[in-house]
CSV table of C-alpha atoms in Angstrom, one decimal:
chain,number,residue,atom,x,y,z
A,1,MET,CA,-106.3,-34.2,33.9
A,2,GLY,CA,-105.2,-37.9,33.7
A,3,ASP,CA,-104.9,-38.6,37.1
A,4,GLU,CA,-106.7,-41.4,38.4
A,5,ARG,CA,-106.0,-40.9,42.2
A,6,LEU,CA,-107.6,-37.3,42.1
A,7,ARG,CA,-111.3,-37.5,43.3
A,8,LEU,CA,-113.7,-34.6,43.5
A,9,PHE,CA,-117.1,-35.0,45.7
A,10,SER,CA,-119.7,-32.3,46.4
A,11,GLY,CA,-121.8,-31.6,49.0
A,12,SER,CA,-125.5,-30.1,48.8
A,13,ALA,CA,-124.8,-26.8,49.4
A,14,ASN,CA,-123.5,-25.6,46.1
A,15,ALA,CA,-123.6,-28.5,43.3
A,16,GLU,CA,-123.2,-25.9,40.6
A,17,LEU,CA,-120.0,-24.7,41.7
A,18,ALA,CA,-118.7,-27.9,42.2
A,19,GLN,CA,-119.6,-29.1,38.4
A,20,LEU,CA,-118.2,-26.2,37.2
A,21,VAL,CA,-114.7,-27.0,39.2
A,22,ALA,CA,-115.3,-30.9,37.9
A,23,ARG,CA,-115.2,-29.5,34.5
A,24,TYR,CA,-112.3,-27.5,34.6
A,25,LEU,CA,-110.4,-30.4,36.0
A,26,GLY,CA,-111.9,-33.0,33.5
A,27,LEU,CA,-113.5,-35.0,36.1
A,28,ALA,CA,-117.0,-35.6,37.1
A,29,PRO,CA,-118.1,-35.2,40.6
A,30,GLY,CA,-117.8,-38.5,42.6
A,31,PRO,CA,-121.2,-40.4,43.0
A,32,LEU,CA,-122.7,-40.4,46.8
A,33,VAL,CA,-125.8,-40.9,48.3
A,34,ARG,CA,-127.0,-37.9,50.6
A,35,LYS,CA,-130.3,-38.2,52.5
A,36,SER,CA,-131.9,-36.9,55.7
A,37,PHE,CA,-133.9,-39.1,58.0
A,38,ALA,CA,-137.4,-38.0,59.5
A,39,ASP,CA,-135.6,-36.3,62.4
A,40,GLY,CA,-133.1,-34.3,60.5
A,41,GLU,CA,-130.1,-36.4,60.8
A,42,VAL,CA,-128.0,-36.6,57.6
A,43,TYR,CA,-126.9,-40.0,56.0
A,44,VAL,CA,-123.9,-40.0,53.5
A,45,GLN,CA,-122.5,-43.2,51.6
A,46,ILE,CA,-119.7,-42.7,49.0
A,47,GLN,CA,-120.8,-44.9,45.8
A,48,GLU,CA,-117.3,-45.9,44.5
A,49,SER,CA,-114.1,-47.0,46.0
A,50,ILE,CA,-111.6,-44.4,47.1
A,51,ARG,CA,-108.8,-46.4,49.0
A,52,GLY,CA,-105.6,-44.7,48.2
A,53,CYS,CA,-106.8,-41.7,46.6
A,54,ASP,CA,-106.6,-37.7,47.0
A,55,VAL,CA,-110.4,-36.5,47.7
A,56,TYR,CA,-111.3,-32.9,47.5
A,57,LEU,CA,-114.6,-32.3,49.0
A,58,ILE,CA,-116.5,-28.9,47.7
A,59,GLN,CA,-119.1,-27.6,50.5
A,60,PRO,CA,-119.2,-23.9,51.3
A,61,THR,CA,-120.7,-23.7,55.2
A,62,CYS,CA,-123.6,-21.1,53.8
A,63,ALA,CA,-127.6,-21.1,55.0
A,64,PRO,CA,-128.6,-22.9,56.4
A,65,VAL,CA,-125.0,-22.9,57.9
A,66,ASN,CA,-125.7,-25.7,60.5
A,67,ASP,CA,-127.0,-28.3,58.2
A,68,HIS,CA,-124.0,-27.9,55.5
A,69,LEU,CA,-121.6,-27.7,58.2
A,70,MET,CA,-122.6,-31.1,59.6
A,71,GLU,CA,-123.0,-32.6,56.3
A,72,MET,CA,-119.3,-31.6,55.5
A,73,LEU,CA,-118.2,-33.1,58.7
A,74,ILE,CA,-119.8,-36.5,57.9
A,75,LEU,CA,-118.7,-36.2,54.5
A,76,ILE,CA,-115.0,-36.0,55.7
A,77,ASP,CA,-115.8,-38.9,58.2
A,78,ALA,CA,-117.0,-41.2,55.4
A,79,CYS,CA,-113.9,-40.4,53.1
A,80,ARG,CA,-111.6,-41.2,56.0
A,81,ARG,CA,-113.3,-44.6,56.8
A,82,ALA,CA,-113.3,-45.3,53.2
A,83,SER,CA,-109.4,-45.3,53.5
A,84,ALA,CA,-108.9,-42.1,51.2
A,85,ARG,CA,-105.2,-41.2,51.1
A,86,GLN,CA,-105.7,-37.2,51.9
A,87,ILE,CA,-108.7,-35.4,52.3
A,88,THR,CA,-108.9,-31.8,51.3
A,89,ALA,CA,-112.0,-29.9,52.6
A,90,VAL,CA,-112.3,-27.4,50.1
A,91,ILE,CA,-114.8,-24.6,51.4
A,92,PRO,CA,-115.7,-21.5,49.4
A,93,TYR,CA,-117.4,-19.7,52.4
A,94,TYR,CA,-116.4,-20.4,55.7
A,95,GLY,CA,-119.2,-19.8,57.9
A,96,TYR,CA,-118.9,-18.8,61.6
A,97,ALA,CA,-116.2,-16.6,60.5
A,98,ARG,CA,-117.1,-13.1,61.7
A,99,ALA,CA,-116.7,-14.4,65.5
A,100,ASP,CA,-113.1,-14.8,65.0
A,101,ARG,CA,-112.1,-13.2,68.5
A,102,LYS,CA,-113.6,-12.2,72.0
A,103,THR,CA,-114.8,-8.6,72.0
A,104,ALA,CA,-116.7,-8.8,75.1
A,105,GLY,CA,-116.5,-11.2,78.3
A,106,ARG,CA,-118.2,-14.9,77.9
A,107,GLU,CA,-118.1,-15.0,74.4
A,108,SER,CA,-117.3,-17.8,72.2
A,109,ILE,CA,-114.5,-17.8,69.0
A,110,THR,CA,-116.8,-19.8,66.6
A,111,ALA,CA,-114.1,-19.4,63.9
A,112,LYS,CA,-112.0,-21.6,66.1
A,113,LEU,CA,-114.0,-23.9,67.4
A,114,VAL,CA,-115.4,-24.7,63.5
A,115,ALA,CA,-111.4,-25.1,62.7
A,116,ASN,CA,-111.3,-27.6,65.2
A,117,LEU,CA,-114.6,-29.6,64.4
A,118,ILE,CA,-113.1,-29.8,60.6
A,119,THR,CA,-109.8,-31.1,61.8
A,120,ALA,CA,-111.0,-33.5,64.2
A,121,ALA,CA,-113.5,-35.0,61.4
A,122,GLY,CA,-110.3,-36.0,60.1
A,123,VAL,CA,-109.6,-33.7,56.9
A,124,ASP,CA,-105.8,-33.3,56.2
A,125,ARG,CA,-106.0,-30.1,54.3
A,126,VAL,CA,-108.5,-27.0,54.1
A,127,LEU,CA,-108.5,-24.9,50.7
A,128,ALA,CA,-110.7,-21.7,51.5
A,129,MET,CA,-111.7,-18.6,49.7
A,130,ASP,CA,-111.1,-15.1,51.0
A,131,LEU,CA,-111.5,-16.0,54.8
A,132,HIS,CA,-113.2,-12.9,57.0
A,133,SER,CA,-109.8,-12.4,58.6
A,134,ALA,CA,-106.6,-13.9,57.8
A,135,GLN,CA,-106.0,-14.7,61.4
A,136,ILE,CA,-108.3,-17.6,60.9
A,137,GLN,CA,-105.8,-19.5,58.8
A,138,ALA,CA,-103.9,-19.8,62.1
A,139,TYR,CA,-106.8,-21.7,63.7
A,140,PHE,CA,-106.0,-24.9,61.9
A,141,ASP,CA,-103.1,-27.2,62.9
A,142,ILE,CA,-103.1,-28.6,59.4
A,143,PRO,CA,-102.0,-27.3,56.2
A,144,LEU,CA,-104.2,-24.5,54.5
A,145,ASP,CA,-104.2,-22.8,51.1
A,146,HIS,CA,-106.0,-19.4,51.0
A,147,VAL,CA,-107.0,-18.3,47.8
A,148,TYR,CA,-108.8,-14.8,46.8
A,149,GLY,CA,-111.8,-14.1,44.6
A,150,SER,CA,-110.2,-10.6,43.7
A,151,PRO,CA,-108.6,-11.4,40.4
A,152,VAL,CA,-112.3,-12.5,39.1
A,153,LEU,CA,-113.8,-9.1,40.2
A,154,LEU,CA,-110.7,-7.1,39.1
A,155,GLN,CA,-110.7,-8.6,35.6
A,156,TYR,CA,-114.5,-7.7,35.5
A,157,ILE,CA,-113.7,-4.0,36.5
A,158,LYS,CA,-111.0,-3.7,34.1
A,159,ASP,CA,-113.4,-5.0,31.2
A,160,ARG,CA,-116.1,-2.7,32.0
A,161,GLN,CA,-113.2,0.3,31.6
A,162,LEU,CA,-114.7,2.6,34.3
A,163,GLU,CA,-113.5,6.3,34.4
A,164,ASP,CA,-112.2,8.2,37.6
A,165,ILE,CA,-112.6,5.3,40.1
A,166,VAL,CA,-111.8,5.3,43.6
A,167,ILE,CA,-111.6,2.1,45.6
A,168,VAL,CA,-113.7,2.3,48.8
A,169,SER,CA,-113.6,0.4,52.0
A,170,PRO,CA,-117.0,0.1,54.0
A,171,ASP,CA,-115.3,0.3,57.4
A,172,VAL,CA,-112.2,0.5,58.6
A,173,GLY,CA,-111.2,-2.9,59.1
A,174,GLY,CA,-111.5,-3.8,55.4
A,175,VAL,CA,-109.0,-0.9,54.6
A,176,SER,CA,-106.0,-3.4,53.7
A,177,ARG,CA,-108.5,-5.5,51.4
A,178,ALA,CA,-109.4,-2.2,49.5
A,179,ARG,CA,-105.8,-1.1,49.4
A,180,ALA,CA,-104.7,-4.6,47.9
A,181,PHE,CA,-107.6,-4.1,45.4
A,182,ALA,CA,-106.6,-0.4,44.3
A,183,LYS,CA,-103.2,-1.5,44.1
A,184,LYS,CA,-104.2,-4.1,41.2
A,185,LEU,CA,-106.2,-1.4,39.5
A,186,ASP,CA,-103.0,1.0,38.8
A,187,ASP,CA,-102.8,2.5,42.5
A,188,ALA,CA,-106.6,3.6,42.2
A,189,PRO,CA,-107.2,6.2,44.7
A,190,LEU,CA,-108.5,4.9,48.2
A,191,ALA,CA,-111.1,6.2,50.7
A,192,PHE,CA,-112.9,4.6,53.6
A,193,VAL,CA,-116.1,5.1,55.7
A,194,ASP,CA,-115.8,5.1,59.4
A,195,LYS,CA,-118.7,3.2,60.7
A,196,ARG,CA,-119.7,2.5,64.4
A,197,ARG,CA,-121.9,-0.8,65.1
A,198,GLN,CA,-124.5,-0.3,67.5
A,199,ALA,CA,-125.9,-4.1,67.5
A,200,HIS,CA,-125.1,-7.0,65.6
A,201,ASN,CA,-126.2,-6.4,61.9
A,202,GLU,CA,-127.1,-3.1,62.5
A,203,VAL,CA,-124.6,0.1,61.8
A,204,GLU,CA,-124.4,3.8,62.1
A,205,VAL,CA,-122.2,5.4,59.3
A,206,MET,CA,-120.5,8.1,60.9
A,207,ASN,CA,-117.9,9.7,58.3
A,208,LEU,CA,-115.9,9.3,55.0
A,209,VAL,CA,-112.3,9.7,54.8
A,210,GLY,CA,-111.1,10.2,51.2
A,211,ASP,CA,-112.3,12.4,48.0
A,212,VAL,CA,-115.2,10.7,45.8
A,213,HIS,CA,-116.4,13.9,44.5
A,214,GLY,CA,-117.6,13.6,40.5
A,215,LYS,CA,-115.9,9.9,40.8
A,216,THR,CA,-116.9,6.1,40.4
A,217,ALA,CA,-116.7,4.5,43.7
A,218,ILE,CA,-116.2,0.8,44.0
A,219,LEU,CA,-117.2,-0.6,47.2
A,220,VAL,CA,-115.0,-3.6,48.3
A,221,ASP,CA,-115.7,-5.9,50.9
A,222,ASP,CA,-115.3,-10.0,51.4
A,223,MET,CA,-119.1,-10.6,51.9
A,224,ILE,CA,-122.3,-9.0,51.5
A,225,ASP,CA,-124.7,-10.3,54.5
A,226,THR,CA,-127.7,-8.1,55.2
A,227,ALA,CA,-126.2,-5.3,53.1
A,228,GLY,CA,-126.9,-2.5,55.9
A,229,THR,CA,-123.4,-1.6,56.0
A,230,ILE,CA,-122.6,-1.5,52.3
A,231,SER,CA,-125.9,0.4,51.5
A,232,GLU,CA,-125.1,2.6,54.2
A,233,ALA,CA,-121.8,3.5,52.8
A,234,ALA,CA,-123.2,3.9,49.5
A,235,ARG,CA,-125.8,6.4,50.7
A,236,VAL,CA,-123.0,8.5,52.3
A,237,LEU,CA,-120.6,8.4,48.9
A,238,LEU,CA,-123.7,9.5,47.0
A,239,GLU,CA,-124.3,12.3,49.5
A,240,ARG,CA,-120.4,13.4,48.9
A,241,GLY,CA,-120.8,13.7,45.1
A,242,ALA,CA,-120.0,10.4,43.8
A,243,ARG,CA,-121.0,9.7,40.5
A,244,GLU,CA,-122.2,6.3,40.7
A,245,VAL,CA,-121.8,3.2,43.2
A,246,TYR,CA,-120.5,-0.3,42.6
A,247,ALA,CA,-120.4,-3.1,45.1
A,248,CYS,CA,-117.9,-6.1,44.7
A,249,ALA,CA,-118.1,-8.7,47.2
A,250,THR,CA,-116.6,-12.4,46.8
A,251,HIS,CA,-119.4,-14.0,49.2
A,252,PRO,CA,-123.3,-13.2,48.3
A,253,VAL,CA,-124.7,-14.4,52.0
A,254,PHE,CA,-127.5,-12.1,51.0
A,255,SER,CA,-129.7,-12.4,54.6
A,256,ALA,CA,-132.6,-10.6,55.7
A,257,ASN,CA,-133.4,-7.7,53.7
A,258,ALA,CA,-130.3,-7.6,51.6
A,259,ILE,CA,-132.1,-8.0,48.2
A,260,GLU,CA,-134.5,-5.1,49.0
A,261,ARG,CA,-131.5,-2.7,50.0
A,262,LEU,CA,-129.3,-3.4,47.0
A,263,SER,CA,-132.1,-3.6,44.6
A,264,ASP,CA,-133.4,0.1,45.5
A,265,GLY,CA,-131.3,1.8,42.6
A,266,THR,CA,-128.3,3.0,45.0
A,267,PHE,CA,-126.1,0.7,43.3
A,268,THR,CA,-125.3,0.8,39.5
A,269,GLU,CA,-123.8,-2.8,39.9
A,270,VAL,CA,-123.4,-5.4,42.6
A,271,ILE,CA,-120.6,-8.0,41.8
A,272,VAL,CA,-120.4,-11.0,43.6
A,273,THR,CA,-118.8,-14.0,42.8
A,274,ASN,CA,-120.4,-17.7,42.7
A,275,THR,CA,-119.2,-19.2,46.0
A,276,ILE,CA,-122.6,-19.3,47.5
A,277,PRO,CA,-125.6,-20.0,45.1
A,278,VAL,CA,-128.1,-17.3,44.9
A,279,ALA,CA,-131.7,-18.2,44.0
A,280,PRO,CA,-133.3,-17.4,40.5
A,281,GLU,CA,-135.6,-15.7,42.6
A,282,ARG,CA,-133.3,-13.5,44.9
A,283,ARG,CA,-131.8,-12.3,41.7
A,284,PHE,CA,-132.4,-8.6,40.7
A,285,PRO,CA,-131.2,-6.4,37.6
A,286,GLN,CA,-128.3,-4.9,39.2
A,287,LEU,CA,-126.7,-8.3,40.3
A,288,ARG,CA,-123.6,-9.6,38.4
A,289,ILE,CA,-122.4,-12.9,39.5
A,290,LEU,CA,-118.6,-13.9,38.6
A,291,SER,CA,-117.6,-17.7,38.4
A,292,VAL,CA,-114.5,-18.7,40.7
A,293,ALA,CA,-114.7,-22.4,39.3
A,294,ASP,CA,-111.8,-22.4,37.4
A,295,LEU,CA,-109.7,-20.5,40.1
A,296,LEU,CA,-110.4,-23.2,42.9
A,297,GLY,CA,-110.0,-25.8,39.8
A,298,GLU,CA,-106.4,-24.5,39.3
A,299,ALA,CA,-105.8,-24.5,43.1
A,300,ILE,CA,-106.9,-28.1,43.3
A,301,TRP,CA,-104.6,-29.0,40.6
A,302,ARG,CA,-101.9,-27.2,41.9
A,303,ILE,CA,-102.5,-28.6,45.1
A,304,HIS,CA,-102.6,-32.3,44.0
A,305,GLU,CA,-99.1,-31.6,41.9
A,306,ASP,CA,-97.4,-30.1,45.0
A,307,SER,CA,-96.7,-26.8,43.0
A,308,SER,CA,-97.3,-23.3,44.2
A,309,VAL,CA,-100.7,-22.0,44.8
A,310,SER,CA,-99.7,-18.4,46.2
A,311,SER,CA,-98.0,-17.8,42.7
A,312,MET,CA,-101.5,-17.7,41.1
A,313,PHE,CA,-101.9,-14.1,42.6
A,314,ARG,CA,-98.7,-12.4,41.8
């Protein structure tokens, strides 16, 4: 876009997304060397001068989360030591976000710990997408721009022209997210599933609040991890008379048995974005992957130009 001070670099976590963002901005990702030593230590070297430049580092902290987080910290340090004027960490998926408060004694709040690590590494600003909870924004003592994948998901749903839709939150904690989603779909009806978690990654669905009989149910969440919550919610929706069930989520974490649960015929479609790469062998017929590259690219340009980012979502 004609500004030589704007530089874009990508870690190894999602190079394809970084290429698409760079294409939107009319750039090429900056050259760098990234390798691992025999003991697993990561080495990074920036291969061009970035002195006085505004640098944007794209790196979701997805699996293997520890490796990708450490690589991002090293990238930030390398850019800081190369005299970048400003460093922005672009984090399409923020790992360790679910431990955002203490629910029992002697627990770590890893969402805050990771924020501290990123800040201490020398980053000046963060651009994050669909954080697990809004309070994580307050864990950073530096500017943070929070963008949402919902416009991309909403446009896809509108283009499908589904009839008699009801937006469903798979748990009580996601009701506000589902309500905002429903409002953008002409104030579609809202329902939610009351679940009781027995242990981490294990849930027991207890009750459904709302009417889904004869309707097209769209389950909305920020991420799909093991798919235990969302698949149990889908089962309840079908038992209560839903005609078909769609799943919408920004982050396709897809760990453990998620693929088997999502591809067993319960869902008509599973709609996600490319904040996290999904390997070809882990894709299935019901999966639809939408790109958020243009949205991230526009946010990066607005930050660089000191323009409003929030106006993108009005």
